[in-house]
Amino acid sequence: MSGHSKWSTIKRKKALVDAKKGKIFTKLAREITIAAKEGGGDPDGNPRLRLALVQAKAANMPKDNQERAIQKGTGELGDVTFEPFIYEGRGPSGSCFILTGDTDNRNRTVAEIRHMFSKHGGELSSNGAVSWMFDYKGVVEIDKERIGEEALMERALGAGAEDIQDWDDTWGVLCEPSDFSGIEEEFRDLEPDADVRYLLKPENELSLEGDVAVQVAKFWALLDEHDDVQKTYANVSIPEDIMDEYGP
């Protein structure tokens, strides 16, 4: 009986992992499609597409899926129309969120997101109500096995980086958006498939613990799971074990 129970637990966990991976692939495919539609299907001449493909490779997204997404964007598999959006909102316990993504039906998307905020004691806010709490940054994420902290700091600061953050098994090199291409180029020889992206960094983080942290982490995950949402940013600091279990 215990063996059967353990197997059931394993199957449930695998199903959750597979579902999460499917969500990630869906979001990556949409980003690849939009990038290809905007700038063409050649990643060498399309920085947004190149970045999306690097992220897809890091997530082990099948090559065929990547190619189909590019073809969809270039019109080889039919025309697609997506409209970018940025929504800001206040969640439970003083948490603030910014959501970015693309939609083929803005009215549907905004109604669904507004409902999520309202249902969890928050509200979808007007533009500017939350964004002033965040700074727009570029980031290159590098495996710690590739380079030590001192060597990284020397190269990063020499290339114009603003900050270096310690993220468990990786280093996060942060910079102003205007310096992003130079930072990316500086570390391409070190790690050609480094995770490179833009992010919104909160100027000040709200530290949460216990049940409040769990509540906000669950809400964050709910926002992140929406099909049209590509990125979610929050002004909160939540313990790692709670984020691992409940967060996005």
Short mmCIF file of C-alpha atoms in Angstrom, two decimals:
data_model
loop_
_atom_site.label_atom_id
_atom_site.label_comp_id
_atom_site.label_asym_id
_atom_site.label_seq_id
_atom_site.Cartn_x
_atom_site.Cartn_y
_atom_site.Cartn_z
CA MET A 1 0.00 0.00 0.00
CA SER A 2 2.78 2.41 0.91
CA GLY A 3 4.55 1.61 -2.35
CA HIS A 4 1.41 2.39 -4.30
CA SER A 5 0.99 5.62 -2.36
CA LYS A 6 4.57 6.62 -3.11
CA TRP A 7 4.09 5.87 -6.81
CA SER A 8 0.92 7.97 -6.86
CA THR A 9 2.84 10.83 -5.27
CA ILE A 10 5.59 10.52 -7.87
CA LYS A 11 3.03 10.55 -10.69
CA ARG A 12 1.33 13.63 -9.28
CA LYS A 13 4.66 15.44 -8.96
CA LYS A 14 5.62 14.46 -12.51
CA ALA A 15 2.26 15.68 -13.79
CA LEU A 16 2.83 19.03 -12.09
CA VAL A 17 6.33 19.30 -13.55
CA ASP A 18 5.06 18.39 -17.03
CA ALA A 19 2.23 20.92 -16.76
CA LYS A 20 4.63 23.65 -15.67
CA LYS A 21 7.03 22.77 -18.49
CA GLY A 22 4.13 22.94 -20.95
CA LYS A 23 3.25 26.42 -19.69
CA ILE A 24 6.87 27.52 -20.08
CA PHE A 25 7.04 26.17 -23.64
CA THR A 26 3.77 27.95 -24.51
CA LYS A 27 5.13 31.27 -23.26
CA LEU A 28 8.48 30.78 -24.98
CA ALA A 29 6.79 29.86 -28.27
CA ARG A 30 4.68 33.01 -28.13
CA GLU A 31 7.75 35.18 -27.45
CA ILE A 32 9.62 33.56 -30.36
CA THR A 33 6.64 34.07 -32.67
CA ILE A 34 6.24 37.74 -31.74
CA ALA A 35 9.98 38.38 -32.04
CA ALA A 36 10.05 36.77 -35.50
CA LYS A 37 6.98 38.73 -36.60
CA GLU A 38 8.54 42.02 -35.49
CA GLY A 39 12.11 41.54 -36.67
CA GLY A 40 12.23 38.57 -39.05
CA GLY A 41 13.29 34.97 -38.64
CA ASP A 42 17.08 35.46 -38.60
CA PRO A 43 18.34 35.63 -34.99
CA ASP A 44 21.63 37.21 -36.11
CA GLY A 45 19.75 40.31 -37.19
CA ASN A 46 17.00 40.14 -34.58
CA PRO A 47 18.20 40.62 -30.96
CA ARG A 48 14.79 39.87 -29.45
CA LEU A 49 14.56 36.59 -31.36
CA ARG A 50 18.13 35.67 -30.43
CA LEU A 51 17.35 36.25 -26.76
CA ALA A 52 14.14 34.20 -26.99
CA LEU A 53 15.97 31.29 -28.62
CA VAL A 54 18.68 31.36 -25.94
CA GLN A 55 15.98 31.15 -23.28
CA ALA A 56 14.22 28.35 -25.18
CA LYS A 57 17.43 26.34 -25.37
CA ALA A 58 18.06 26.87 -21.65
CA ALA A 59 14.57 25.49 -20.95
CA ASN A 60 15.23 22.44 -23.19
CA MET A 61 12.43 23.41 -25.54
CA PRO A 62 12.44 21.04 -28.55
CA LYS A 63 14.07 22.47 -31.66
CA ASP A 64 10.99 21.63 -33.77
CA ASN A 65 8.83 23.74 -31.46
CA GLN A 66 11.23 26.66 -31.86
CA GLU A 67 11.20 26.37 -35.65
CA ARG A 68 7.39 26.23 -35.80
CA ALA A 69 7.16 29.32 -33.62
CA ILE A 70 9.53 31.19 -35.95
CA GLN A 71 7.56 30.09 -39.03
CA LYS A 72 4.34 31.21 -37.37
CA GLY A 73 5.87 34.63 -36.76
CA THR A 74 7.22 35.03 -40.28
CA GLY A 75 3.83 34.11 -41.75
CA GLU A 76 4.83 30.74 -43.19
CA LEU A 77 2.15 29.04 -41.05
CA GLY A 78 -0.50 31.76 -41.29
CA ASP A 79 -0.79 35.30 -40.00
CA VAL A 80 -0.91 36.06 -36.27
CA THR A 81 -1.67 39.32 -34.48
CA PHE A 82 -0.60 40.03 -30.91
CA GLU A 83 -0.74 43.30 -29.00
CA PRO A 84 1.77 43.95 -26.18
CA PHE A 85 0.53 45.01 -22.76
CA ILE A 86 1.79 46.14 -19.37
CA TYR A 87 -0.56 45.94 -16.40
CA GLU A 88 0.07 47.14 -12.87
CA GLY A 89 -1.74 46.06 -9.75
CA ARG A 90 -1.79 45.84 -5.98
CA GLY A 91 -2.10 42.39 -4.46
CA PRO A 92 -2.66 41.09 -0.93
CA SER A 93 -0.67 42.36 2.08
CA GLY A 94 0.85 45.38 0.37
CA SER A 95 2.34 43.44 -2.55
CA CYS A 96 2.63 45.23 -5.89
CA PHE A 97 2.92 43.59 -9.30
CA ILE A 98 3.75 44.46 -12.89
CA LEU A 99 2.70 42.05 -15.64
CA THR A 100 3.96 42.14 -19.21
CA GLY A 101 2.86 40.05 -22.14
CA ASP A 102 1.04 39.92 -25.45
CA THR A 103 -2.58 39.22 -26.30
CA ASP A 104 -4.78 38.68 -29.32
CA ASN A 105 -7.78 39.97 -27.34
CA ARG A 106 -7.02 42.84 -24.96
CA ASN A 107 -10.57 43.06 -23.56
CA ARG A 108 -10.54 39.39 -22.56
CA THR A 109 -7.08 39.58 -21.03
CA VAL A 110 -7.68 42.70 -18.94
CA ALA A 111 -11.00 41.33 -17.67
CA GLU A 112 -9.40 38.05 -16.59
CA ILE A 113 -6.47 39.75 -14.86
CA ARG A 114 -8.73 42.30 -13.14
CA HIS A 115 -10.83 39.40 -11.82
CA MET A 116 -7.75 37.66 -10.39
CA PHE A 117 -6.68 40.78 -8.52
CA SER A 118 -10.19 41.46 -7.19
CA LYS A 119 -10.75 37.86 -6.11
CA HIS A 120 -7.59 37.94 -3.98
CA GLY A 121 -8.17 41.25 -2.23
CA GLY A 122 -6.25 43.45 -4.65
CA GLU A 123 -6.98 45.70 -7.59
CA LEU A 124 -5.77 46.31 -11.10
CA SER A 125 -4.29 49.82 -11.04
CA SER A 126 -3.80 52.58 -13.58
CA ASN A 127 -0.49 52.94 -15.42
CA GLY A 128 2.15 54.49 -13.19
CA ALA A 129 0.51 53.52 -9.91
CA VAL A 130 3.09 50.79 -9.28
CA SER A 131 5.81 51.12 -11.92
CA TRP A 132 7.52 54.02 -10.13
CA MET A 133 8.63 51.47 -7.52
CA PHE A 134 10.72 49.55 -10.09
CA ASP A 135 13.87 50.17 -12.13
CA TYR A 136 14.29 48.71 -15.65
CA LYS A 137 17.50 46.66 -15.92
CA GLY A 138 19.30 44.28 -18.24
CA VAL A 139 20.67 41.06 -16.73
CA VAL A 140 23.05 38.32 -17.84
CA GLU A 141 22.91 35.15 -15.74
CA ILE A 142 26.12 33.08 -15.63
CA ASP A 143 26.84 29.68 -14.11
CA LYS A 144 29.18 30.00 -11.12
CA GLU A 145 31.26 27.09 -12.40
CA ARG A 146 32.29 29.26 -15.35
CA ILE A 147 33.93 32.07 -13.39
CA GLY A 148 34.82 33.15 -9.85
CA GLU A 149 33.47 36.25 -8.16
CA GLU A 150 36.63 38.38 -8.38
CA ALA A 151 37.21 37.64 -12.07
CA LEU A 152 33.52 38.21 -12.80
CA MET A 153 33.53 41.53 -10.98
CA GLU A 154 36.58 42.75 -12.89
CA ARG A 155 35.09 41.89 -16.27
CA ALA A 156 31.58 43.05 -15.42
CA LEU A 157 32.55 46.44 -14.04
CA GLY A 158 34.96 46.98 -16.94
CA ALA A 159 32.08 46.39 -19.35
CA GLY A 160 29.79 48.84 -17.56
CA ALA A 161 27.79 46.58 -15.24
CA GLU A 162 25.92 48.22 -12.39
CA ASP A 163 25.65 45.35 -9.90
CA ILE A 164 26.45 41.67 -9.40
CA GLN A 165 24.02 39.47 -7.49
CA ASP A 166 24.52 36.02 -5.99
CA TRP A 167 21.68 33.72 -7.14
CA ASP A 168 22.43 30.27 -5.71
CA ASP A 169 24.23 28.48 -8.59
CA THR A 170 24.51 31.52 -10.84
CA TRP A 171 25.71 35.12 -10.90
CA GLY A 172 23.35 37.86 -12.02
CA VAL A 173 25.10 40.74 -13.79
CA LEU A 174 22.80 43.79 -13.84
CA CYS A 175 23.17 46.86 -16.01
CA GLU A 176 21.33 49.80 -17.51
CA PRO A 177 19.40 48.88 -20.68
CA SER A 178 21.70 51.11 -22.75
CA ASP A 179 24.70 48.98 -21.68
CA PHE A 180 23.00 45.62 -22.22
CA SER A 181 24.47 44.72 -25.61
CA GLY A 182 28.00 45.40 -24.34
CA ILE A 183 27.49 43.24 -21.25
CA GLU A 184 26.01 40.43 -23.34
CA GLU A 185 28.97 40.57 -25.74
CA GLU A 186 31.49 40.62 -22.87
CA PHE A 187 30.32 37.25 -21.56
CA ARG A 188 29.33 35.51 -24.79
CA ASP A 189 32.76 33.87 -25.10
CA LEU A 190 32.52 32.67 -21.50
CA GLU A 191 29.03 31.21 -21.80
CA PRO A 192 27.48 31.47 -25.29
CA ASP A 193 24.09 30.27 -24.03
CA ALA A 194 23.95 32.50 -20.95
CA ASP A 195 20.46 33.49 -19.85
CA VAL A 196 20.11 37.12 -20.94
CA ARG A 197 16.99 39.21 -20.45
CA TYR A 198 15.48 42.44 -19.21
CA LEU A 199 13.81 42.76 -15.83
CA LEU A 200 12.10 45.23 -13.54
CA LYS A 201 13.95 45.46 -10.24
CA PRO A 202 12.05 46.83 -7.22
CA GLU A 203 13.76 49.78 -5.58
CA ASN A 204 12.69 48.45 -2.18
CA GLU A 205 11.43 44.97 -1.32
CA LEU A 206 8.69 44.13 1.17
CA SER A 207 9.85 41.18 3.32
CA LEU A 208 7.11 38.63 3.95
CA GLU A 209 7.05 35.57 6.20
CA GLY A 210 4.76 32.72 7.18
CA ASP A 211 1.15 32.53 6.02
CA VAL A 212 1.29 35.99 4.44
CA ALA A 213 4.27 34.93 2.32
CA VAL A 214 2.43 31.76 1.25
CA GLN A 215 -0.66 33.77 0.29
CA VAL A 216 1.30 36.22 -1.84
CA ALA A 217 3.43 33.46 -3.43
CA LYS A 218 0.28 31.59 -4.48
CA PHE A 219 -1.20 34.76 -5.96
CA TRP A 220 2.04 35.48 -7.80
CA ALA A 221 1.98 31.97 -9.28
CA LEU A 222 -1.62 32.45 -10.38
CA LEU A 223 -0.76 35.63 -12.26
CA ASP A 224 2.30 34.03 -13.83
CA GLU A 225 0.29 31.04 -15.09
CA HIS A 226 -2.02 33.17 -17.23
CA ASP A 227 -1.42 32.24 -20.87
CA ASP A 228 -1.02 35.84 -22.06
CA VAL A 229 1.40 36.87 -19.32
CA GLN A 230 5.07 36.56 -20.26
CA LYS A 231 6.76 38.17 -17.24
CA THR A 232 5.70 39.01 -13.69
CA TYR A 233 7.52 41.32 -11.29
CA ALA A 234 6.78 41.97 -7.61
CA ASN A 235 8.11 44.20 -4.86
CA VAL A 236 8.25 41.38 -2.30
CA SER A 237 10.96 39.22 -0.74
CA ILE A 238 9.68 35.73 0.11
CA PRO A 239 11.68 32.89 1.72
CA GLU A 240 13.13 30.53 -0.87
CA ASP A 241 11.42 27.41 0.51
CA ILE A 242 8.01 29.07 0.23
CA MET A 243 8.69 30.30 -3.31
CA ASP A 244 9.87 26.84 -4.34
CA GLU A 245 6.65 25.26 -3.10
CA TYR A 246 4.04 27.89 -3.89
CA GLY A 247 5.54 30.56 -6.14
CA PRO A 248 5.93 30.83 -9.92
#
